[in-house]
Short mmCIF file of C-alpha atoms in Angstrom, two decimals:
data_model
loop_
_atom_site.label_atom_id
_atom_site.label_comp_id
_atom_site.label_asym_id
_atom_site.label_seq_id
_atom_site.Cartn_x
_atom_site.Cartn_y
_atom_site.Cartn_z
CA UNK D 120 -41.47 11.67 -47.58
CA UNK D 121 -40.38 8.04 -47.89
CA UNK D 122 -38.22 6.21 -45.28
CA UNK D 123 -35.81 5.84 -47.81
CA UNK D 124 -35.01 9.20 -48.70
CA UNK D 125 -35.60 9.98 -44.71
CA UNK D 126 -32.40 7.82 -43.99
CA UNK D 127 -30.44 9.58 -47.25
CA UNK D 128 -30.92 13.02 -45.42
CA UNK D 129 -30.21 11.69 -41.63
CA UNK D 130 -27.08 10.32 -42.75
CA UNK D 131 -26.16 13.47 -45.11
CA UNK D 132 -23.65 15.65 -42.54
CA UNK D 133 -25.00 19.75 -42.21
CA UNK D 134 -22.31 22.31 -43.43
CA UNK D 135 -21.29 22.98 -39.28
CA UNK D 136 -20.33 19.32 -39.25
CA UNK D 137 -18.52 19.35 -42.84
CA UNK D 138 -16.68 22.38 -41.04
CA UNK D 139 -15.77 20.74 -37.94
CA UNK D 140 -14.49 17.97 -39.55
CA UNK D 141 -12.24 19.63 -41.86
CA UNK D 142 -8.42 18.03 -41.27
CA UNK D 143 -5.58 20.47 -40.29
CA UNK D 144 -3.52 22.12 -43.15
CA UNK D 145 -0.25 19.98 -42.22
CA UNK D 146 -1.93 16.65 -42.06
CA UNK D 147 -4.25 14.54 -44.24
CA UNK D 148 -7.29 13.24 -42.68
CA UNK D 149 -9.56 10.38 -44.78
CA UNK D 150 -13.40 11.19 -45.25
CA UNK D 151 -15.58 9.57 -42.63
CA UNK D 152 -17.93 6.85 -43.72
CA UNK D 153 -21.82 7.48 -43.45
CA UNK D 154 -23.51 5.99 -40.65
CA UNK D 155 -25.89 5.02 -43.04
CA UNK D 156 -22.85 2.87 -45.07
CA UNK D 157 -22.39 1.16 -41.79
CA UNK D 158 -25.91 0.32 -40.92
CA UNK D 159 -26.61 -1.05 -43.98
CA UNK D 160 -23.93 -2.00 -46.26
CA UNK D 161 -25.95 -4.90 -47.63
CA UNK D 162 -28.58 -1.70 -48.75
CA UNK D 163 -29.67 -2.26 -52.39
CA UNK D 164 -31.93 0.91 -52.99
CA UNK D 165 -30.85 2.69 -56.20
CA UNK D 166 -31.64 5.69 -55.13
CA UNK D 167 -29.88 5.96 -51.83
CA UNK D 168 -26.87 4.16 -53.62
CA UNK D 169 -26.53 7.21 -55.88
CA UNK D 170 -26.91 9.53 -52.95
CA UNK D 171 -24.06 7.96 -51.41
CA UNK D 172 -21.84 8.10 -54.42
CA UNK D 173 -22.75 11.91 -54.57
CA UNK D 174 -21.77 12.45 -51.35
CA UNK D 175 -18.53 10.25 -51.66
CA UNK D 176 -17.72 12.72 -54.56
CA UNK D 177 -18.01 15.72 -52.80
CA UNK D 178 -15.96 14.39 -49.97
CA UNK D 179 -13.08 13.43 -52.46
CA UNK D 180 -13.25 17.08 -53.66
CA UNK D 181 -13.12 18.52 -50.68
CA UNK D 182 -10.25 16.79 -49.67
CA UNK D 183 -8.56 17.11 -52.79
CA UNK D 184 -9.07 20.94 -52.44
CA UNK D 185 -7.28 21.30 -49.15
CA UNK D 186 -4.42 19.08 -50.59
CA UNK D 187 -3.84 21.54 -53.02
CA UNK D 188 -4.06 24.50 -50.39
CA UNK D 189 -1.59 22.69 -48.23
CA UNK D 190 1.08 22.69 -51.21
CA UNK D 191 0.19 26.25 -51.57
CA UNK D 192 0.85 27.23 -48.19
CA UNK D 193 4.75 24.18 -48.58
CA UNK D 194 5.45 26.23 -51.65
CA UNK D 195 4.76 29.58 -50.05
CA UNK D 196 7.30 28.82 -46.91
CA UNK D 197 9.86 27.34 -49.21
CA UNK D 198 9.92 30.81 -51.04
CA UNK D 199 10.21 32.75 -47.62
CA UNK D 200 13.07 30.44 -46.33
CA UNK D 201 14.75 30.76 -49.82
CA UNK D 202 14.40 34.56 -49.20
CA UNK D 203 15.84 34.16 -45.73
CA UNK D 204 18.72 32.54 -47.25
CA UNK D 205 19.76 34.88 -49.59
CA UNK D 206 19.73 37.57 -47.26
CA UNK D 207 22.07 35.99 -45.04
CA UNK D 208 24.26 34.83 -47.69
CA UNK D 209 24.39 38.69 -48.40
CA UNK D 210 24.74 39.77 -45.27
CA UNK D 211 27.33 37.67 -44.47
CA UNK D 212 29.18 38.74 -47.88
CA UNK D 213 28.87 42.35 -47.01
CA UNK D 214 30.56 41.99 -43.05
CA UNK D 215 34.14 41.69 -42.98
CA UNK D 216 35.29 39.72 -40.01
CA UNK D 217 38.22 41.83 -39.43
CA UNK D 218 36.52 45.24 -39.52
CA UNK D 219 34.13 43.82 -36.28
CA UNK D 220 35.50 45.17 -32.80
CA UNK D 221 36.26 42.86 -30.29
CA UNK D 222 34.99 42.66 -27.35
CA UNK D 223 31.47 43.69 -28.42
CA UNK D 224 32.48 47.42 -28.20
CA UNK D 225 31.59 49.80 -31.72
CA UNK D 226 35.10 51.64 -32.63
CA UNK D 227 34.64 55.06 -32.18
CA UNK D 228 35.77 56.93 -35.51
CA UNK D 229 37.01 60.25 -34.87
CA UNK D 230 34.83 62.64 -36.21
CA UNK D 231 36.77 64.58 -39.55
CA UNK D 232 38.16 68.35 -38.20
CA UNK D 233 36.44 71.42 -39.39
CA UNK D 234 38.82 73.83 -40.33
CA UNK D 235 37.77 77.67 -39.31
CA UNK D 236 40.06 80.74 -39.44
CA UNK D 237 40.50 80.49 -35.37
CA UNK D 238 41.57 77.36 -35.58
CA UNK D 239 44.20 78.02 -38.22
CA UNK D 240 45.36 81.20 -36.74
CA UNK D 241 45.82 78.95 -33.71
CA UNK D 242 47.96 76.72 -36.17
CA UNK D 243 49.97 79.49 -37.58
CA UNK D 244 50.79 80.76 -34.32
CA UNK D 245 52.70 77.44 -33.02
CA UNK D 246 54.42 77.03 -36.69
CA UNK D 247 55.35 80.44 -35.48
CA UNK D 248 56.67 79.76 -32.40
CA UNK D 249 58.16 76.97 -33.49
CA UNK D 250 59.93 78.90 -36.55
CA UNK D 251 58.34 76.84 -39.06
CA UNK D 252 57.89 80.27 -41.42
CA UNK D 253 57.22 77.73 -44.64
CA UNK D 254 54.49 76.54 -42.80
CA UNK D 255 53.24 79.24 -41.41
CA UNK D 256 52.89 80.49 -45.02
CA UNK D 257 51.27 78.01 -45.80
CA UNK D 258 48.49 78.66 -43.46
CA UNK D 259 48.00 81.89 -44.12
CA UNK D 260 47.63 81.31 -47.37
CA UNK D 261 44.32 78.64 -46.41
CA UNK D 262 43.23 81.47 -43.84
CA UNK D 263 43.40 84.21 -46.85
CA UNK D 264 41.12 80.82 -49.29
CA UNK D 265 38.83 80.20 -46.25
CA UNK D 266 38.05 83.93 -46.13
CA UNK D 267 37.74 84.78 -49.55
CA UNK D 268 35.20 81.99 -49.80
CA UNK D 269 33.58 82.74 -47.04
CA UNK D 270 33.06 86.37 -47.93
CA UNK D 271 32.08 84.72 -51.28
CA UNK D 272 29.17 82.89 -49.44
CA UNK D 273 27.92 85.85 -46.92
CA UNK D 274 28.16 88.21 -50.45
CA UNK D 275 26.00 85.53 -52.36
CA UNK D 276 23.50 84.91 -49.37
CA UNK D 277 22.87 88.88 -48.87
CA UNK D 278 21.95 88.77 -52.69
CA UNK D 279 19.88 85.95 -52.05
CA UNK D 280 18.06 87.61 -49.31
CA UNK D 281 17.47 90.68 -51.36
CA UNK D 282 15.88 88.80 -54.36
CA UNK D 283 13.51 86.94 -51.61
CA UNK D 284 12.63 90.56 -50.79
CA UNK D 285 11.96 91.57 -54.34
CA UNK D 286 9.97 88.61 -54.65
CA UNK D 287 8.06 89.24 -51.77
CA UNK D 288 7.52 92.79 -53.36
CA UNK D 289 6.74 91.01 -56.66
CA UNK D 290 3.97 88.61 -55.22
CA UNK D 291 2.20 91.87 -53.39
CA UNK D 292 2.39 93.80 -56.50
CA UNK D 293 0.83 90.72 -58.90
CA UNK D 294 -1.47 89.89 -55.93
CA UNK D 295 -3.09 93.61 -56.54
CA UNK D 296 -2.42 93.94 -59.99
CA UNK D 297 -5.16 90.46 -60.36
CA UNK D 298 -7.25 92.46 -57.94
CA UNK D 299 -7.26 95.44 -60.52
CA UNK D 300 -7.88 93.21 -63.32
CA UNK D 301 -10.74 91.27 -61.88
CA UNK D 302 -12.45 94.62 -60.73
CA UNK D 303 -12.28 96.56 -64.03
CA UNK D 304 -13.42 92.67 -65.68
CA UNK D 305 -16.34 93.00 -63.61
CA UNK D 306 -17.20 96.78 -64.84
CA UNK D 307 -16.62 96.04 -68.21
CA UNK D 308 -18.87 92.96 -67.89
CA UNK D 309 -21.70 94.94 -66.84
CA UNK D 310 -21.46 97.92 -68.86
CA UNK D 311 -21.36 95.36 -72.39
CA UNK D 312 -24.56 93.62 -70.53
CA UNK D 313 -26.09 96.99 -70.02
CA UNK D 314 -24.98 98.19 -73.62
CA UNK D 315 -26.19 94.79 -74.97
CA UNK D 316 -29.69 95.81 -73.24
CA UNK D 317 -29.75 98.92 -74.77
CA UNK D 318 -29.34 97.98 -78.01
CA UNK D 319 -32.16 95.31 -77.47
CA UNK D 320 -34.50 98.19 -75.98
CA UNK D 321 -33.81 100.07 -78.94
CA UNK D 322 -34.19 97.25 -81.76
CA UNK D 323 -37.55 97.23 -79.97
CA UNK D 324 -38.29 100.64 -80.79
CA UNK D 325 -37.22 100.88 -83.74
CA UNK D 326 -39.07 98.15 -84.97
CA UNK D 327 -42.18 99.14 -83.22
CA UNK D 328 -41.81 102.56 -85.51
CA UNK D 329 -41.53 100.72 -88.47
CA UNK D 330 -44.91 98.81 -88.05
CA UNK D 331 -46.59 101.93 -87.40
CA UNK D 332 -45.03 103.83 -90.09
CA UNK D 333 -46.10 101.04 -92.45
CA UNK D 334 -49.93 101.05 -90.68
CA UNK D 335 -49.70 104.24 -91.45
CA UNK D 336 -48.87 104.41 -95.17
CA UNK D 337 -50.84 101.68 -96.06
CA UNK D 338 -53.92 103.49 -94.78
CA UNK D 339 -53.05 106.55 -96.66
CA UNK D 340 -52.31 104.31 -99.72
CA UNK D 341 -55.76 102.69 -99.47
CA UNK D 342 -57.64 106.50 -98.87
CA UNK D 343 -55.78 107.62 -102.15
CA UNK D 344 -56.75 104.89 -104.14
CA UNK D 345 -60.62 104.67 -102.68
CA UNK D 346 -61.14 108.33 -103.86
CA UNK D 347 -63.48 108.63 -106.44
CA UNK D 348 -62.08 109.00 -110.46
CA UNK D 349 -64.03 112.23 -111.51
CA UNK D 350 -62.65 111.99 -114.92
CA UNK D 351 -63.90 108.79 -115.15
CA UNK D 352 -67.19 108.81 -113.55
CA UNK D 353 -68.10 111.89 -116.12
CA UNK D 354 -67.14 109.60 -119.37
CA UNK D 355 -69.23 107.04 -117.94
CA UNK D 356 -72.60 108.72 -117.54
CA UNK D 357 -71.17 110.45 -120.95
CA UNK D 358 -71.33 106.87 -122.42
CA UNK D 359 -74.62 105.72 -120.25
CA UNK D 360 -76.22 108.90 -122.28
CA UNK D 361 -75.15 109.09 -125.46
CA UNK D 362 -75.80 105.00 -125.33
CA UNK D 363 -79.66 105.84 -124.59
CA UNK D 364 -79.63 108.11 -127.51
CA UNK D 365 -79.03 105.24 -129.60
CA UNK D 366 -74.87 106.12 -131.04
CA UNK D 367 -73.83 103.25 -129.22
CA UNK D 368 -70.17 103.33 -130.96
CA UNK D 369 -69.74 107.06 -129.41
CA UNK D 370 -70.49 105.14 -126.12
CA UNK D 371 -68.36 102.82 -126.32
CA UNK D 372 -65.14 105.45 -127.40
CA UNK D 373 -66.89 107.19 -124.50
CA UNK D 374 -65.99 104.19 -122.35
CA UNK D 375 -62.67 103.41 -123.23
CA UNK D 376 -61.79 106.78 -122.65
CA UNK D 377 -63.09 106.48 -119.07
CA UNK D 378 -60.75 103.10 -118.92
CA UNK D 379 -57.75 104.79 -119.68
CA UNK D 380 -58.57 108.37 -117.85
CA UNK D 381 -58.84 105.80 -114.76
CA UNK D 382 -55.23 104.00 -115.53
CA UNK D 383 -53.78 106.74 -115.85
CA UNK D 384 -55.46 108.29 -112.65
CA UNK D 385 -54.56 104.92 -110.53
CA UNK D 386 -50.79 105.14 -112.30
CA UNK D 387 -50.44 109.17 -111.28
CA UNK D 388 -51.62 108.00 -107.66
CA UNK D 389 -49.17 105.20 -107.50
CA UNK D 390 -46.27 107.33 -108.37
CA UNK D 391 -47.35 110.69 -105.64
CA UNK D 392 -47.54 107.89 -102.73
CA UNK D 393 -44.11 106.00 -103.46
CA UNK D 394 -42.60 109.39 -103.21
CA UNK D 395 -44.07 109.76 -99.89
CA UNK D 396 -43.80 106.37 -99.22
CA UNK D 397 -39.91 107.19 -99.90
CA UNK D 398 -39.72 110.32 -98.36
CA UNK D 399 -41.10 109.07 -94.70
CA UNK D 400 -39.37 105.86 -94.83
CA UNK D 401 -35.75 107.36 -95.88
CA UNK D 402 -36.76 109.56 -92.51
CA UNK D 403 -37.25 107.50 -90.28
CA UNK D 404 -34.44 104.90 -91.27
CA UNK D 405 -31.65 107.85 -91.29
CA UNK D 406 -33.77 108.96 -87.60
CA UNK D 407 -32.65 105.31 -86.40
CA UNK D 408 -29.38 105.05 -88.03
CA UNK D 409 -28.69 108.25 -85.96
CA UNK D 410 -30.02 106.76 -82.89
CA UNK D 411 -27.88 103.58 -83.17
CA UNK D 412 -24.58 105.71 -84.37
CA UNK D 413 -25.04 107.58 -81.42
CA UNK D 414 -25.92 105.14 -79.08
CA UNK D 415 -22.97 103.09 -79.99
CA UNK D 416 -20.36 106.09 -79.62
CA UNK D 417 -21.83 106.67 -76.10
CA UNK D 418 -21.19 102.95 -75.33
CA UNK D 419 -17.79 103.10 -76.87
CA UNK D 420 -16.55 105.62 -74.70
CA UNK D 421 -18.17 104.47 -71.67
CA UNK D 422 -15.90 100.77 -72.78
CA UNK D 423 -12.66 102.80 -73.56
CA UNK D 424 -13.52 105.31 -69.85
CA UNK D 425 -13.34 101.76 -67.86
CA UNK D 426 -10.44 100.77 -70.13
CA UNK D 427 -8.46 103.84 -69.51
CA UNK D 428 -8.87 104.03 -65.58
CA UNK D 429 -8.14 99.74 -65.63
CA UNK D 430 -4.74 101.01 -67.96
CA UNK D 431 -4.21 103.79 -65.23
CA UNK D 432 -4.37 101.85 -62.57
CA UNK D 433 -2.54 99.42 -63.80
CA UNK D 434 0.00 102.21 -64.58
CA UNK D 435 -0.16 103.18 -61.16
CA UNK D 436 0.58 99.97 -60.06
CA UNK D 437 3.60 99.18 -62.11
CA UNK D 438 5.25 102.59 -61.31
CA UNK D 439 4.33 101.18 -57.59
CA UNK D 440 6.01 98.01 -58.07
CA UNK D 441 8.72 99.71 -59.31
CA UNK D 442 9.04 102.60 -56.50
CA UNK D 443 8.77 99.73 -54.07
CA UNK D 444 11.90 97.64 -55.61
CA UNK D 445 14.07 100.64 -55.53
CA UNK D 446 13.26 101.78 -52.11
CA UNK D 447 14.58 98.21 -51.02
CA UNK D 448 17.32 98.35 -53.20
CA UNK D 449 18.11 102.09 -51.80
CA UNK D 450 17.81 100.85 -47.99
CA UNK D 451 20.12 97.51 -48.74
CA UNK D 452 22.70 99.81 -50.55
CA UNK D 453 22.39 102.16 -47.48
CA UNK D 454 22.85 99.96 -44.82
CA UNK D 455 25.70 98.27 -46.67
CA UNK D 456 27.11 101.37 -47.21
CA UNK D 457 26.88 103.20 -43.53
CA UNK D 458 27.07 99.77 -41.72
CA UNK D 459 29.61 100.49 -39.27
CA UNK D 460 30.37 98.63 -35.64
CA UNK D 461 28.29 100.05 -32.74
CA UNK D 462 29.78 99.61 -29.52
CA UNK D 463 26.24 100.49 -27.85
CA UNK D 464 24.94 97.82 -29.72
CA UNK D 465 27.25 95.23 -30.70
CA UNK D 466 24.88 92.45 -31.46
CA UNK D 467 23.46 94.38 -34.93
CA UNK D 468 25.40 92.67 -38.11
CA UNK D 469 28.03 94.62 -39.80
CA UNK D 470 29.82 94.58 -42.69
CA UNK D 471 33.81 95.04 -43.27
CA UNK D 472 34.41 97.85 -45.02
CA UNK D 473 36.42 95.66 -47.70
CA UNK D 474 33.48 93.88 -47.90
CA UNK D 475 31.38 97.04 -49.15
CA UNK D 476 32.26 97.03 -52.77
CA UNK D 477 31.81 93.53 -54.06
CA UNK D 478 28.61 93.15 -51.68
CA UNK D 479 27.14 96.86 -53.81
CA UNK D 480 28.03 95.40 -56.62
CA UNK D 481 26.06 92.11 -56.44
CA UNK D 482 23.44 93.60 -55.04
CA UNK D 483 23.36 96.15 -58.53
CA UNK D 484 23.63 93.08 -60.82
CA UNK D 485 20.50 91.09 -58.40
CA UNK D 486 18.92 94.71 -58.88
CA UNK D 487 19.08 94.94 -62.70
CA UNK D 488 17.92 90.99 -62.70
CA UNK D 489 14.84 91.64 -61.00
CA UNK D 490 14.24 94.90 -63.07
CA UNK D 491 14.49 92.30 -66.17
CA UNK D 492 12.87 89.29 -64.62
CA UNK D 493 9.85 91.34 -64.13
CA UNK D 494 9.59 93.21 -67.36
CA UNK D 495 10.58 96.81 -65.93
CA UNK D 496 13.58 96.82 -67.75
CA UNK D 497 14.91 95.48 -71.25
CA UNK D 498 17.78 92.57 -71.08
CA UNK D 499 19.80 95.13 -72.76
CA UNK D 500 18.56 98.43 -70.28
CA UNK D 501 19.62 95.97 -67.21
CA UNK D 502 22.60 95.44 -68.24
CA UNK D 503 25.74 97.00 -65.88
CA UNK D 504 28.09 99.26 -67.39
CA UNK D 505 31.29 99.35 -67.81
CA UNK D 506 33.61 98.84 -65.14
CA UNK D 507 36.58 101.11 -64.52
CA UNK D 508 38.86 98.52 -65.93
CA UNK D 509 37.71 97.72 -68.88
CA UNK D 510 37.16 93.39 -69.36
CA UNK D 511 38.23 93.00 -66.15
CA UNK D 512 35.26 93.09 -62.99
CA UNK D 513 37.89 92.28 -60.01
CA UNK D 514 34.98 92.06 -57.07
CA UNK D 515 36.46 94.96 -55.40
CA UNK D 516 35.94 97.34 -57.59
CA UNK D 517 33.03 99.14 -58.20
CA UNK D 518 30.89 100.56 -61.88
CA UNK D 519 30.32 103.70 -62.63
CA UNK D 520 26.86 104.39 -61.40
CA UNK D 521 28.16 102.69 -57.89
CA UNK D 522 30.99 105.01 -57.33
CA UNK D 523 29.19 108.28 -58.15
CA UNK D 524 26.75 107.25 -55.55
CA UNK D 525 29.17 106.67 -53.16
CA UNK D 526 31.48 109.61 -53.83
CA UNK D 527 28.45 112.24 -53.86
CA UNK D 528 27.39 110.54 -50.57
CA UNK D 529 30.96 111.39 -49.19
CA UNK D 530 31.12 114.51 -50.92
CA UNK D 531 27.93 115.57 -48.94
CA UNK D 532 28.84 114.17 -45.75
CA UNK D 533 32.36 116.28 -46.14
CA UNK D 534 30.24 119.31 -46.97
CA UNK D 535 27.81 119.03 -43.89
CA UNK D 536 31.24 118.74 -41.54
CA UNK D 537 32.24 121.36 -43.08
CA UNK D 538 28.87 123.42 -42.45
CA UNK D 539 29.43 122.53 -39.11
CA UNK D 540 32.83 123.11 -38.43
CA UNK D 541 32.53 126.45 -39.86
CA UNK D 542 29.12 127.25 -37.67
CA UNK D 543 31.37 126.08 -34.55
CA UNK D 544 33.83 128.66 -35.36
CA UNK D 545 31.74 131.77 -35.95
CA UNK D 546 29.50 130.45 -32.64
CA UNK D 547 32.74 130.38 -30.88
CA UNK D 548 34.23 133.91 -32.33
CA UNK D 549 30.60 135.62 -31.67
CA UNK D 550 31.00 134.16 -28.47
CA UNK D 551 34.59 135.75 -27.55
CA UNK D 552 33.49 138.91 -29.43
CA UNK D 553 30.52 139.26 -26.60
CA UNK D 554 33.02 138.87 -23.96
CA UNK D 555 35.70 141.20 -24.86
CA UNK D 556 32.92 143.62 -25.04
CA UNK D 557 31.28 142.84 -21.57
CA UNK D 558 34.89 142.76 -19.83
CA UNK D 559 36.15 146.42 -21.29
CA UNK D 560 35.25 149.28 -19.05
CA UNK D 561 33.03 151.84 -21.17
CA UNK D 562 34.63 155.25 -21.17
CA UNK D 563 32.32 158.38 -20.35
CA UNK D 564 32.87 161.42 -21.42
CA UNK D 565 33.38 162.73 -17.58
CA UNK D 566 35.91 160.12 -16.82
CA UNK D 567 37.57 162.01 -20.48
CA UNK D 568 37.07 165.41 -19.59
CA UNK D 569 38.90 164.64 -16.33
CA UNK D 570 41.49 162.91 -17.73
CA UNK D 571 42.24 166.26 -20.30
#
């Protein structure tokens, strides 16, 4: 290394110093000379000149680099007090002077009044003391509003209830029915692989009968046609002799004679072993027709036995589904319709007996809705009948089906009082019978005889 470039890289700063030297974002800071520059300014080298210059560069860029990053960073806190500014100014905009309490104290707002039916009753009692009648009216006409609607509400949130019920129901019933479905998948998966394998096996078979049955009549073909032509065999030695005896033409008719004795030998052959050829093969291929006709009606009904239990089940578990949904509707009907107050247990929820009709009939209409949500009955099936006035469904009165129900419940419960009223009397008649007849004296026929 020359003492020239030795000073360049002495008087070069390392990256740590370039670092350390860096000026703060907020205030410019002028590149520091080389100590080499200072040493020897009078230095005429070429090559440590353009080392310099180099360097000079890169300190310009440096420094023009964080100039641009501090305008960034000016820019970026001009945005974020123009921000500021606008949020006050809308901030400010948005608080009315006036409306601030003084003394640093929040203004309490009175909370808005909830009006319940105690409260109004408690209303309607002072306009009653007070012989405001108009306004008393007046209340009791709100108290009559507030109850309607809120035995609007409890109506409308029993319904709800019972279709969260049905659903319930609903989500158990499609839960198994998947379970069904997946199981009888899985049979008839298995019973088309085994079918499937049966058909190969027997593919197998019958093609393995084929080859021998055509081993077979090829061999016989080739014995019928190897036999020797006795016909022909006797013209030729005919020909062979008459030939020696020196009529060669009578040889030679001699010999075509043989020829065609011979054709037609090899023709009659021909046609006797196609007609067993026939015969055999028509057997065997109606044999294995039979097999596969058969084979595929026994895997046909072993399909349509797994199809028929998965429709059965299935069946099963619709007329399930269905059982299910009406025992819930049956046990919400009943308890609506023998709720009563218990005075052993007065926490249990009752229901006001005007209360009873609208709530049976919603729950029939969420009934015949669930019975058509769910496919179990036609839009047109689920539809209620009539009511007893016609075009008019008041919620207190009650269809068809609904009263019947009711009536032949009270019609029953009259009958058992009356089964036991009438049991109480003839207990209590037996019972005065056997004590007349234990408190008469019994007359014997002395006591008579005296008495005569």
């Amino acid at each position: 290394m020359s003492d020239t470039e030795q000073q360049t890289l002495e008087a070069q700063p390392t990256n740590d110093d370039a670092i350390l030297d860096q000026p703060d974002n907020n205030a410019e800071q002028d590149p520091q000379i080389p100590e080499a520059d200072l040493a020897d300014p009078q230095n005429d080298n070429p090559e440590q000149n353009d080392s310099l210059e180099q360097q000079n560069d890169s300190y310009e860029l440096q420094n023009d680099s964080i100039d641009l990053q501090n305008d960034s960073y000016e820019q970026q806190n001009d945005s974020y007090e123009q921000q500021n500014d606008s949020i006050d100014q809308i901030t400010n905009d948005s608080i009315d002077q006036n409306d601030i309490p003084q003394g640093g104290e929040e203004e309490a707002y009175p909370e808005e009044e909830v009006e319940t039916i105690e409260s109004l009753r408690e209303k309607q009692a002072e306009a009653i003391n007070n012989l405001d009648f108009t306004l008393a009216q007046q209340i009791q006409q709100r108290i009559d509003d507030l109850a309607n609607d809120n035995h609007t509400q409890f109506i409308e949130e029993y319904s709800i209830n019972f279709g969260e019920l049905c659903a319930k129901i609903a989500r158990t019933h499609f839960r198994d029915r998947k379970r069904i479905n997946q199981a009888y998948l899985k049979k008839e998966i298995a019973e088309r692989t085994k079918m499937s394998e049966g058909f190969q096996e027997l593919k197998k078979k019958h093609i393995g009968e084929l080859q021998d049955l055509e081993n077979a009549l090829f061999s016989l073909y080739k014995e019928r046609m190897t036999k020797p032509y006795t016909a022909h065999d006797t013209l030729i030695d005919r020909a062979k002799l008459t030939a020696r005896r020196g009529d060669f033409i009578k040889a030679q008719e001699y010999q075509d004679q043989a020829e065609e004795s011979k054709l037609e030998e090899e023709q009659k052959r021909e046609e006797l072993f196609k007609e067993v050829y026939k015969s055999r093969m028509n057997a065997l291929l109606d044999k294995q027709s039979q097999e596969i006709s058969e084979y595929g009606v026994q895997a046909n009904v072993s399909l349509d036995k797994i199809m028929k239990e998965k429709a059965n089940k299935i069946s099963e578990e619709n007329d399930k589904f269905r059982r299910n949904l009406a025992r819930e509707y049956k046990k919400t009907c009943d308890f609506v319709t023998h709720s009563r107050y218990d005075a052993k247990h007065p926490e249990q929820q009752t229901i006001e007996p005007r209360l009873k009709p609208a709530m049976l009939n919603r729950l029939e209409d969420a009934y015949n809705d669930v019975l058509v949500k769910y496919g179990l009955e036609s839009p047109e099936a689920g539809k209620k009948p009539k009511m007893i006035v016609p075009n008019l469904r008041p919620e207190s009165q009650m269809s068809l089906r609904m009263q019947s129900r009711v009536e032949s419940r009270e019609n029953e419960r009259k009958k058992k009082d009356e089964e036991l009223r009438t049991s109480s009397k003839m207990s209590s008649r037996n019972a005065s019978r056997q004590g007349s007849k234990l408190n008469s004296p019994k007359s014997s026929p002395r006591t008579t005889k005296n008495t005569l």
